Coordinates of C-alpha atoms and ligand atoms in Angstrom, one line a residue:
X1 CA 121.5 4.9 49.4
X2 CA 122.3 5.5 52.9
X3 CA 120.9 8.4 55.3
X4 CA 123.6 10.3 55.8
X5 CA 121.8 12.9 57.3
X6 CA 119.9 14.7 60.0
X7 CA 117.3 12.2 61.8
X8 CA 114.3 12.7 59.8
X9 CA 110.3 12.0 61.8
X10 CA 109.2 8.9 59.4
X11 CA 112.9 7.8 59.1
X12 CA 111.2 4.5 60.3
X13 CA 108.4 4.1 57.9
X14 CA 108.3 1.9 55.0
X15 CA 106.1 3.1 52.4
X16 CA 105.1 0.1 49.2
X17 CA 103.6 3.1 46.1
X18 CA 101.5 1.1 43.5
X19 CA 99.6 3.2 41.0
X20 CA 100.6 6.3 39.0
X21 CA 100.3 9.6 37.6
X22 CA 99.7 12.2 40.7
X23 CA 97.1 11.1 43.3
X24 CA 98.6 8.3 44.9
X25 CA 102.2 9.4 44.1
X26 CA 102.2 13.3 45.5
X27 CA 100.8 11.5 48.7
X28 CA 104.2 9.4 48.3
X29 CA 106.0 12.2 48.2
X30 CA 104.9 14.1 51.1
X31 CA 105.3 10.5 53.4
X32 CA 108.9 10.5 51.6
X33 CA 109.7 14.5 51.8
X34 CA 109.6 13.5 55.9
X35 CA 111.9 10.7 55.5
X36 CA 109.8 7.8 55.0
X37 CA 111.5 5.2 52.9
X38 CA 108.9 5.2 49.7
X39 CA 109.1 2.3 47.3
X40 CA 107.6 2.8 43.9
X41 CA 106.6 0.3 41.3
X42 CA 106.5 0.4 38.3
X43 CA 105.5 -1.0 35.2
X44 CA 108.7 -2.8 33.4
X45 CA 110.0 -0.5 31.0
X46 CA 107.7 2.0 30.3
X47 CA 107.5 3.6 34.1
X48 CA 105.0 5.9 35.6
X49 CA 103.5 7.9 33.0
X50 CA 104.7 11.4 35.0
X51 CA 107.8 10.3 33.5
X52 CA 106.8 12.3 30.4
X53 CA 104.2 14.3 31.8
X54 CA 105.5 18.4 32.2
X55 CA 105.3 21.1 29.7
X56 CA 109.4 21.5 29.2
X57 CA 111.8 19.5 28.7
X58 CA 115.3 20.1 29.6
X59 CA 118.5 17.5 27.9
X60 CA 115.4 15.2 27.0
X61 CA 113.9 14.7 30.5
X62 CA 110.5 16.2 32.2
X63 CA 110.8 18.3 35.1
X64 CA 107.8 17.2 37.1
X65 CA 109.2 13.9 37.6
X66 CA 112.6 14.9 39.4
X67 CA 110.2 16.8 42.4
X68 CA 107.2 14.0 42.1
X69 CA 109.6 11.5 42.7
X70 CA 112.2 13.0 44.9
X71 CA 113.5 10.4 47.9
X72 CA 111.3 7.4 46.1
X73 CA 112.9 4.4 45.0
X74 CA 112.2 2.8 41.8
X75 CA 111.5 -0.9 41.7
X76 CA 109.6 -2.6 38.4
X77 CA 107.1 -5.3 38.8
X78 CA 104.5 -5.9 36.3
X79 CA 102.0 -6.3 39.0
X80 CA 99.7 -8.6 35.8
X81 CA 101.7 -11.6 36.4
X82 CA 101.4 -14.4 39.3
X83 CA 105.4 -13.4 39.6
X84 CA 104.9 -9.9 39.9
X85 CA 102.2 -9.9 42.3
X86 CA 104.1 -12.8 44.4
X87 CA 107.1 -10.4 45.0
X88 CA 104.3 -7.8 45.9
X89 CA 102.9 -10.4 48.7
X90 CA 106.8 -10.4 49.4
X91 CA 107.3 -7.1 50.0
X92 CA 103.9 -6.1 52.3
X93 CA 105.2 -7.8 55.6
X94 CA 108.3 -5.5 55.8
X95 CA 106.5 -2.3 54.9
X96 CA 103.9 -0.3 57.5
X97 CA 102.1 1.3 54.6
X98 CA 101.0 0.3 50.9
X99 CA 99.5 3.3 48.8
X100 CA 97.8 3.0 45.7
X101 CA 95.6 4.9 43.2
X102 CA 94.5 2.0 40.5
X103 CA 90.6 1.9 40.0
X104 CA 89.0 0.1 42.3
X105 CA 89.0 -3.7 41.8
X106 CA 92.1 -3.3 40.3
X107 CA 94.1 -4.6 42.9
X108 CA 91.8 -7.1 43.9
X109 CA 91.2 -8.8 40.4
X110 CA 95.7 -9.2 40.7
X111 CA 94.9 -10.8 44.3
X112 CA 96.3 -7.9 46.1
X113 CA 93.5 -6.4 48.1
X114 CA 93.0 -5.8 51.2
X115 CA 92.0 -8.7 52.5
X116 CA 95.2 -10.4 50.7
X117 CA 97.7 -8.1 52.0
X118 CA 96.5 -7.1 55.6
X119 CA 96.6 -11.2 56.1
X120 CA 100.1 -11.1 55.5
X121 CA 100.9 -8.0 57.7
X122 CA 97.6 -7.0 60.3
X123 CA 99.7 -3.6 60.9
X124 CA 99.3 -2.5 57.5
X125 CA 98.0 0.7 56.4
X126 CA 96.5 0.9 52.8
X127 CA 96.3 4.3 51.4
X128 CA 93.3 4.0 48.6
X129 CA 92.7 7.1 46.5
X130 CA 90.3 7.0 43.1
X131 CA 88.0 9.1 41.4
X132 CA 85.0 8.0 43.7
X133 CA 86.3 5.7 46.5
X134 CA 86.2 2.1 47.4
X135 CA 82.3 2.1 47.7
X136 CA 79.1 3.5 46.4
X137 CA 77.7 3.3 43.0
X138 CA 80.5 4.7 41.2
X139 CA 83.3 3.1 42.9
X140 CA 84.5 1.4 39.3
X141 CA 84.4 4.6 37.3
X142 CA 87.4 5.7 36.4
X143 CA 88.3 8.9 37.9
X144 CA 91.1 11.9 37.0
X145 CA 91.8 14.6 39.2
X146 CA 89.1 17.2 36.6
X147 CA 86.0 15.2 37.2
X148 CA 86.6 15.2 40.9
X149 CA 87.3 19.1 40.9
X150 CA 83.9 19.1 38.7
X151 CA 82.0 16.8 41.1
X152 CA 83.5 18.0 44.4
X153 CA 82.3 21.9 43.5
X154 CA 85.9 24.0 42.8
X155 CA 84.9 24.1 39.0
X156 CA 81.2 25.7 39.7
X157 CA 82.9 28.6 41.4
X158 CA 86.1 29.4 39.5
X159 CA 86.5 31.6 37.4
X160 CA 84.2 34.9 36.0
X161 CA 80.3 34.6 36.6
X162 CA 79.5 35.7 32.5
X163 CA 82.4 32.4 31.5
X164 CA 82.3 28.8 32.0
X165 CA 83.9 27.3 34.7
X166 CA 86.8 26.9 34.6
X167 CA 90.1 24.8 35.6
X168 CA 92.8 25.7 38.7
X169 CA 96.0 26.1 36.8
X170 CA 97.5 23.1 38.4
X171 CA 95.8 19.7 39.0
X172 CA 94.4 20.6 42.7
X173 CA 91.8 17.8 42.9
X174 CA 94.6 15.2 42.9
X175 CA 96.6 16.8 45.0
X176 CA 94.2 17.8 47.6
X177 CA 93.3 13.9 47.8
X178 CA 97.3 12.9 48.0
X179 CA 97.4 15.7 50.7
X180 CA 94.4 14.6 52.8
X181 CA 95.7 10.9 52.2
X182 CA 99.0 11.6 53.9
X183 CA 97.0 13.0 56.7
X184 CA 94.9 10.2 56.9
X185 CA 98.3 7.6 56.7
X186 CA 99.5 9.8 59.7
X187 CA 96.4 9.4 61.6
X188 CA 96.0 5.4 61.0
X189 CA 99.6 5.3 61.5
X190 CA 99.0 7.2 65.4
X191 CA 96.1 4.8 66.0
X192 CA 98.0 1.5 65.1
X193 CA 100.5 2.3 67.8
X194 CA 97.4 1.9 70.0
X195 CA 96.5 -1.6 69.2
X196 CA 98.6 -2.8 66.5
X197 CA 96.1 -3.1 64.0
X198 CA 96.3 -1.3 60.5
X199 CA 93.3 -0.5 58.3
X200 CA 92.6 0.5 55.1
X201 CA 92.1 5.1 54.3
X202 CA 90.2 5.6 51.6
X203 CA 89.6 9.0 49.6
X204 CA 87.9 9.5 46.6
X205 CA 89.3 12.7 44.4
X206 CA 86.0 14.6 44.7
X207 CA 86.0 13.8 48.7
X208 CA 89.5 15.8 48.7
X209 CA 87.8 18.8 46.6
X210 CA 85.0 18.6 49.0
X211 CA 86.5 19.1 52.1
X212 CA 87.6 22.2 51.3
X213 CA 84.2 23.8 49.9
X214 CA 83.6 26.1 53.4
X215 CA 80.0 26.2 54.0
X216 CA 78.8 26.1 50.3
X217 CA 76.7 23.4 51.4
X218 CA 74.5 24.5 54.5
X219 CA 74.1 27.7 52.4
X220 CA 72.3 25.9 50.1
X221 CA 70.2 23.4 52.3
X222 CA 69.3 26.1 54.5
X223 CA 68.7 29.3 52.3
X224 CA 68.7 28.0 48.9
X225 CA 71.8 30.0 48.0
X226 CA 73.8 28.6 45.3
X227 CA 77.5 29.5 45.1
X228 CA 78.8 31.4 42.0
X229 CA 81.8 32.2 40.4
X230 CA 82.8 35.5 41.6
X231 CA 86.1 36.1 39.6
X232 CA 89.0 37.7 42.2
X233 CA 86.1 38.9 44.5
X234 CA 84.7 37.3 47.7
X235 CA 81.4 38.5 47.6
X236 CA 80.5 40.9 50.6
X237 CA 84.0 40.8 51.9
X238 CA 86.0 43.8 50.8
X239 CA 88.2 45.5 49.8
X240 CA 89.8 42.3 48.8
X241 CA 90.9 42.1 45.1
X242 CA 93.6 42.8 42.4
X243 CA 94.3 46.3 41.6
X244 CA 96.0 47.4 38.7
X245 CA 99.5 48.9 38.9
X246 CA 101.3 52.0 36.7
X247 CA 104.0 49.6 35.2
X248 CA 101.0 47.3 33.7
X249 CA 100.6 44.5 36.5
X250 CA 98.5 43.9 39.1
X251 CA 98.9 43.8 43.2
X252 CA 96.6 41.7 45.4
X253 CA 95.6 44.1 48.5
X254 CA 93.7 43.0 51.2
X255 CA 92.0 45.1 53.8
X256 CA 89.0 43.4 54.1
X257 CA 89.1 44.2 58.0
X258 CA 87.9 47.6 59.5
X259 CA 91.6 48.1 60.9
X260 CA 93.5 47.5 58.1
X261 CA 90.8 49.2 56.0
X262 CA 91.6 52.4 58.1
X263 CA 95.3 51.8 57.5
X264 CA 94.7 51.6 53.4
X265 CA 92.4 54.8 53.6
X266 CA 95.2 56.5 55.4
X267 CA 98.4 54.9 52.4
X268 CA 95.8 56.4 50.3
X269 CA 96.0 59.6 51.3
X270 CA 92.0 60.0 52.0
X271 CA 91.4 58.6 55.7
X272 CA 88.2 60.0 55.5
X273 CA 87.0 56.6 53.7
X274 CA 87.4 54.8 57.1
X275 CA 84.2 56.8 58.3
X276 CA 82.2 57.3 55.4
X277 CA 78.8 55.3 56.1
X278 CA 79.4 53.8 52.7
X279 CA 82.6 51.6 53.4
X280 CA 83.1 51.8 57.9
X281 CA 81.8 48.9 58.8
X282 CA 82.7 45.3 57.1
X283 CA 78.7 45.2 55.9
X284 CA 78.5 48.9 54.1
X285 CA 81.7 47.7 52.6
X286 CA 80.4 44.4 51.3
X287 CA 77.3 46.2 49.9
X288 CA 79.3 49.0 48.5
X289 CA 81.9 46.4 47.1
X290 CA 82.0 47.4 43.3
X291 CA 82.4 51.3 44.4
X292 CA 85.2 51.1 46.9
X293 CA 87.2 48.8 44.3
X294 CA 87.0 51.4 41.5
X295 CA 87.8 53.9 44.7
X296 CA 91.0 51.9 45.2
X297 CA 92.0 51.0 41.5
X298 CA 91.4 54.6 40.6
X299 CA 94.5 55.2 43.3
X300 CA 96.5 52.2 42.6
X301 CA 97.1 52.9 38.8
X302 CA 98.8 55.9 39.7
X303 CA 102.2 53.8 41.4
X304 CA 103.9 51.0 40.1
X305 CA 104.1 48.1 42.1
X306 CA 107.1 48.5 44.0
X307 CA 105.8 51.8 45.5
X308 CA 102.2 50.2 46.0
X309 CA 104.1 47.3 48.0
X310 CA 106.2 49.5 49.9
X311 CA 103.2 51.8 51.0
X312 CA 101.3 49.0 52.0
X313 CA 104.0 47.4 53.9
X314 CA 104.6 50.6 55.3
X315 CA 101.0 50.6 57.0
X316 CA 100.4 47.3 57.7
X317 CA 98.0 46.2 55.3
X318 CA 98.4 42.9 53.4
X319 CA 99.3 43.1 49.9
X320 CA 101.3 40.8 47.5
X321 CA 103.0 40.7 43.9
X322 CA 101.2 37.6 41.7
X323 CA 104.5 36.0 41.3
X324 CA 105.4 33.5 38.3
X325 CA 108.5 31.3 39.2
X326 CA 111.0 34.1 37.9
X327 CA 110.4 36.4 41.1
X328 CA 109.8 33.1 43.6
X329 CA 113.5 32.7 42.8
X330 CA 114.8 36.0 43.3
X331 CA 112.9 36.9 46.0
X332 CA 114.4 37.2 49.6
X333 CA 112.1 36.1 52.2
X334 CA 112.0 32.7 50.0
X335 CA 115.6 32.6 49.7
X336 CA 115.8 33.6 53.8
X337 CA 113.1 30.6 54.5
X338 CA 114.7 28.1 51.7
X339 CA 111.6 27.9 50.3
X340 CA 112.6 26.8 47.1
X341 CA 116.3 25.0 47.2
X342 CA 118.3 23.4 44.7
X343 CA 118.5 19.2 45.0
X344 CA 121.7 17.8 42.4
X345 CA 119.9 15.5 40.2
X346 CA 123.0 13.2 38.3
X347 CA 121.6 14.2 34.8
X348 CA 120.0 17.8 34.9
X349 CA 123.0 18.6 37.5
X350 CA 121.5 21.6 40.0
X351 CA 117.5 21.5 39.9
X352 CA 115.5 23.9 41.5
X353 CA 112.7 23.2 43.3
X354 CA 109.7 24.1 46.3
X355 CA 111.3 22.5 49.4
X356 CA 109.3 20.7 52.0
X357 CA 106.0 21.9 54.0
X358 CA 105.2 22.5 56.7
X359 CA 108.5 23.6 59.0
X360 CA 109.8 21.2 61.7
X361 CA 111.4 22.9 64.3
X362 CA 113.2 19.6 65.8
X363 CA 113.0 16.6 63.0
X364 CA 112.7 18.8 59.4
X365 CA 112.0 16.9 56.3
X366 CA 114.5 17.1 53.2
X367 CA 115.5 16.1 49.9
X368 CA 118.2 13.5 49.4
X369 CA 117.4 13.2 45.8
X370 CA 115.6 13.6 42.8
X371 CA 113.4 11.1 41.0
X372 CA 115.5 8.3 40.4
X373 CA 115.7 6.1 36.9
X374 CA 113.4 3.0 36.4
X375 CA 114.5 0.2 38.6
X376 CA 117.6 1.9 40.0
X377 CA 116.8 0.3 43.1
X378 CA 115.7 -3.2 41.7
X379 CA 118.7 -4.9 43.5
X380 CA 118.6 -2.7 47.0
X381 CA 114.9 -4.3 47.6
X382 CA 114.9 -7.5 45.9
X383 CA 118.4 -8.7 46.6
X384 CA 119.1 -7.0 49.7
X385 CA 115.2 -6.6 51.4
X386 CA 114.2 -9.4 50.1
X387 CA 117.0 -12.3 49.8
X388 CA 116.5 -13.1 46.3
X389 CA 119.7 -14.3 44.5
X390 CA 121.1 -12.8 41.7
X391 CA 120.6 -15.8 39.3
X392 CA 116.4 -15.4 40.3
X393 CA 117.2 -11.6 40.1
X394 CA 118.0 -12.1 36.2
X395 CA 115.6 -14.9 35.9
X396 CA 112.9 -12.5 36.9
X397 CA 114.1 -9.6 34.4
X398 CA 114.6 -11.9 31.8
X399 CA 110.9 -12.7 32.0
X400 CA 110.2 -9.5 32.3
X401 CA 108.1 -9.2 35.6
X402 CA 110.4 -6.5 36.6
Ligands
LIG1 C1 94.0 6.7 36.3 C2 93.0 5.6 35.9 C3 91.8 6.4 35.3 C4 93.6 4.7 34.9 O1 92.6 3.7 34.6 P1 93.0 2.3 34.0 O2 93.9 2.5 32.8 O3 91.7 1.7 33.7 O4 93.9 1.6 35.0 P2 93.6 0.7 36.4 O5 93.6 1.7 37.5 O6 92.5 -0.3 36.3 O7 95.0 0.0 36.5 C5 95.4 -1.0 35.5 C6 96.5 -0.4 34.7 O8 97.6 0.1 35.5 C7 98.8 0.1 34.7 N1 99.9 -0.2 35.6 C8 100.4 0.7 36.4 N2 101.4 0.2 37.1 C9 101.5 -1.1 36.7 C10 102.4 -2.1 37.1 N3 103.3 -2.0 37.9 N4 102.2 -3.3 36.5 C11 101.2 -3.5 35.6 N5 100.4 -2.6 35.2 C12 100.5 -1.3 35.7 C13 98.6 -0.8 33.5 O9 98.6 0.1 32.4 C14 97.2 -1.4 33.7 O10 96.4 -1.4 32.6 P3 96.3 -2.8 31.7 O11 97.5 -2.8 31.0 O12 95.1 -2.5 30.9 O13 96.1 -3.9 32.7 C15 92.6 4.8 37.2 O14 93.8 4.2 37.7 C16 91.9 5.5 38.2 O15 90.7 5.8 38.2 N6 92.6 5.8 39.4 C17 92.0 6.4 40.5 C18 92.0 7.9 40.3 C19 93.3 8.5 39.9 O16 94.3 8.3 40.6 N7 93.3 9.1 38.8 C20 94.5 9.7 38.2 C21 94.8 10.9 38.9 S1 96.0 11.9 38.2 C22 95.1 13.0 37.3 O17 94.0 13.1 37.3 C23 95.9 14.1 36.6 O18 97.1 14.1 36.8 O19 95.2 14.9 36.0

């Protein structure tokens, strides 16, 4: 497959994916939504397991592949046998990154470590996520994306304080570590153009989690404080929240700022709230929290959500619909930003799905195409890449190594 298409900013990075399921492979596909050229492997005939993962199916096929995939290739090498891992070895010198999310050891007990590969190519950059990371005590745990959202503190503090804790709707651990992974890649990548040399990024799944977890931890250390789940609140910053709306949903609003708290007192009709002791300055309204929400909600339950929207839009305080996919796709500022845009995949004909982030003004990533079929690029990199012939090409498949 070509580029025939707009200059892309990793158009000249080579990308080797080993490993499966989301938190290697989402960090494959952010490298690969910005034009890097990302070559997957997979197992021989059964294929990444996300090949079947996704709640609905459409003419027989998943839908999470198409967008987990998109702009990969698919190669198969069972990466068990002295074959398979030889064609690895093979591959490494003509690629600047390998990514990977086996346990740890894995790739090492098939002789493709670190050691091994950055031997045969001292510019490579191996992207290592796991459960726990490439050292410490439980480096050879397995690891999926819910124990590291458990470990990493997101689980302690979602949800309602009087119900467990409970999960993110999507699988955020593993795609937190693909996303800080990618930055990580990006950063080696900027340093090796220093002195030439690659090294390895390593993130365990809980790190990922972690990273995001504000000043949960100083609170603690320093005032004992542990965090709690708080529901839709923050505690002691309000009025932020959902309210409930006349036609039986709910709209975020957030005024949490003594500005825009002004601005909400005035949509509401009763400005006077912007001076009351109880809720003018950001701390009366933290203490006073529970009150001004019923305050609010009391008002809100008396428009539907259109009119709540357009009141709040009208006075300049922020305030949003919870969407489900239905109004992402009929919505205009997404269809005015491209937001979500429609990639042909040969099989499922017109998919939709969320384009690219972040924005490029000069070099923007794209999508080219969805996830390809096991192998359909078997011949591109063996035969072309890598100068095999087509008698060893068969031999090979024959065999079964890929
Ligand atoms: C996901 C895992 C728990 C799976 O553990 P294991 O089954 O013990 O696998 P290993 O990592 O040791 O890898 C060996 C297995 O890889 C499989 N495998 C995959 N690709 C290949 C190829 N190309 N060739 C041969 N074998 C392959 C094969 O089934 C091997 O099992 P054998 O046949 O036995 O040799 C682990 O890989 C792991 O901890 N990864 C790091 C964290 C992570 O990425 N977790 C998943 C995130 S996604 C997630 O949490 C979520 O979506 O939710």
């Amino acid at each position: 497959m070509s580029r025939q298409r707009p200059p892309r900013p990793l158009d000249d990075i080579r990308v080797l994916e080993l490993g499966a399921f989301l938190a290697g492979p989402f960090c494959g596909q952010l490298l690969a939504d910005f034009g890097a050229e990302v070559i997957k492997v997979e197992p021989p005939g059964k294929g990444d397991p996300m090949r079947e993962w996704g709640r609905h199916r459409y003419k027989g096929r998943t839908l999470w592949w198409p967008i987990l995939a998109r702009n990969k290739k698919s190669i198969t090498i069972d990466l068990r046998t002295p074959e398979g891992q030889a064609l690895v070895k093979r591959i490494v010198p003509h690629v600047d990154m390998v990514l990977e999310n086996f346990r740890p050891g894995t790739l090492e007990a098939w002789g493709l470590g670190w050691e091994a590969l950055s031997a045969l190519n001292p510019g490579l950059i191996m992207i290592r996520v796991s459960g726990f990371g490439q050292t410490g005590p439980y480096r050879d745990k397995a690891g999926f994306g819910s124990i590291g959202e458990a470990m990493g503190g997101i689980r302690a503090i979602t949800g309602f304080p009087d119900r467990p804790p409970t999960r993110i709707g999507i699988s955020i651990g593993d795609s937190l570590a693909a996303t800080f992974a990618a930055l990580g890649a990006l950063v080696a990548l900027h340093q090796r153009q220093r002195n030439g040399q690659g090294q390895v990024v390593d993130i365990g799944i809980y790190e990922g989690v972690l990273a995001l977890m504000e000043s949960m931890i100083p609170e603690y250390q320093l005032t004992g404080h542990i965090r709690e789940r708080t529901g839709n609140i923050l505690p002691n910053v309000a009025p932020s929240n959902i309210y409930p709306t006349a036609d039986g949903g709910w709209l975020v609003i957030g005024a949490n700022a003594d500005t825009i708290f002004a601005r909400l007192a005035q949509a509401m009709g009763q400005p006077e709230l912007a001076t009351d002791p109880r809720f003018a300055t950001h701390s009366a309204r933290g203490e006073h929290q529970a009150e001004l929400d019923d305050l609010i909600a009391a008002w809100t339950i008396k428009y539907t959500a259109d009119q709540l929207q357009a009141m709040m839009d009208e006075y300049g305080v922020p305030a949003g619909r919870i969407y489900t996919a239905k109004e992402m796709l009929s919505d205009p500022h997404f269809i005015a930003r491209r937001s979500i845009i429609g990639v042909h995949d040969p099989e499922l004909g017109e998919i939709k799905m969320q384009n690219v982030a972040p924005h490029l003004s000069a070099t923007p990533g794209g999508i080219d195409w969805t996830g390809p079929a096991l192998g359909a690029h078997n011949r591109e990199v063996f035969v072309d890449l890598l100068g095999l012939s087509e008698d060893e090409l068969a031999a090979l498949q024959a065999k079964r190594v890929i």
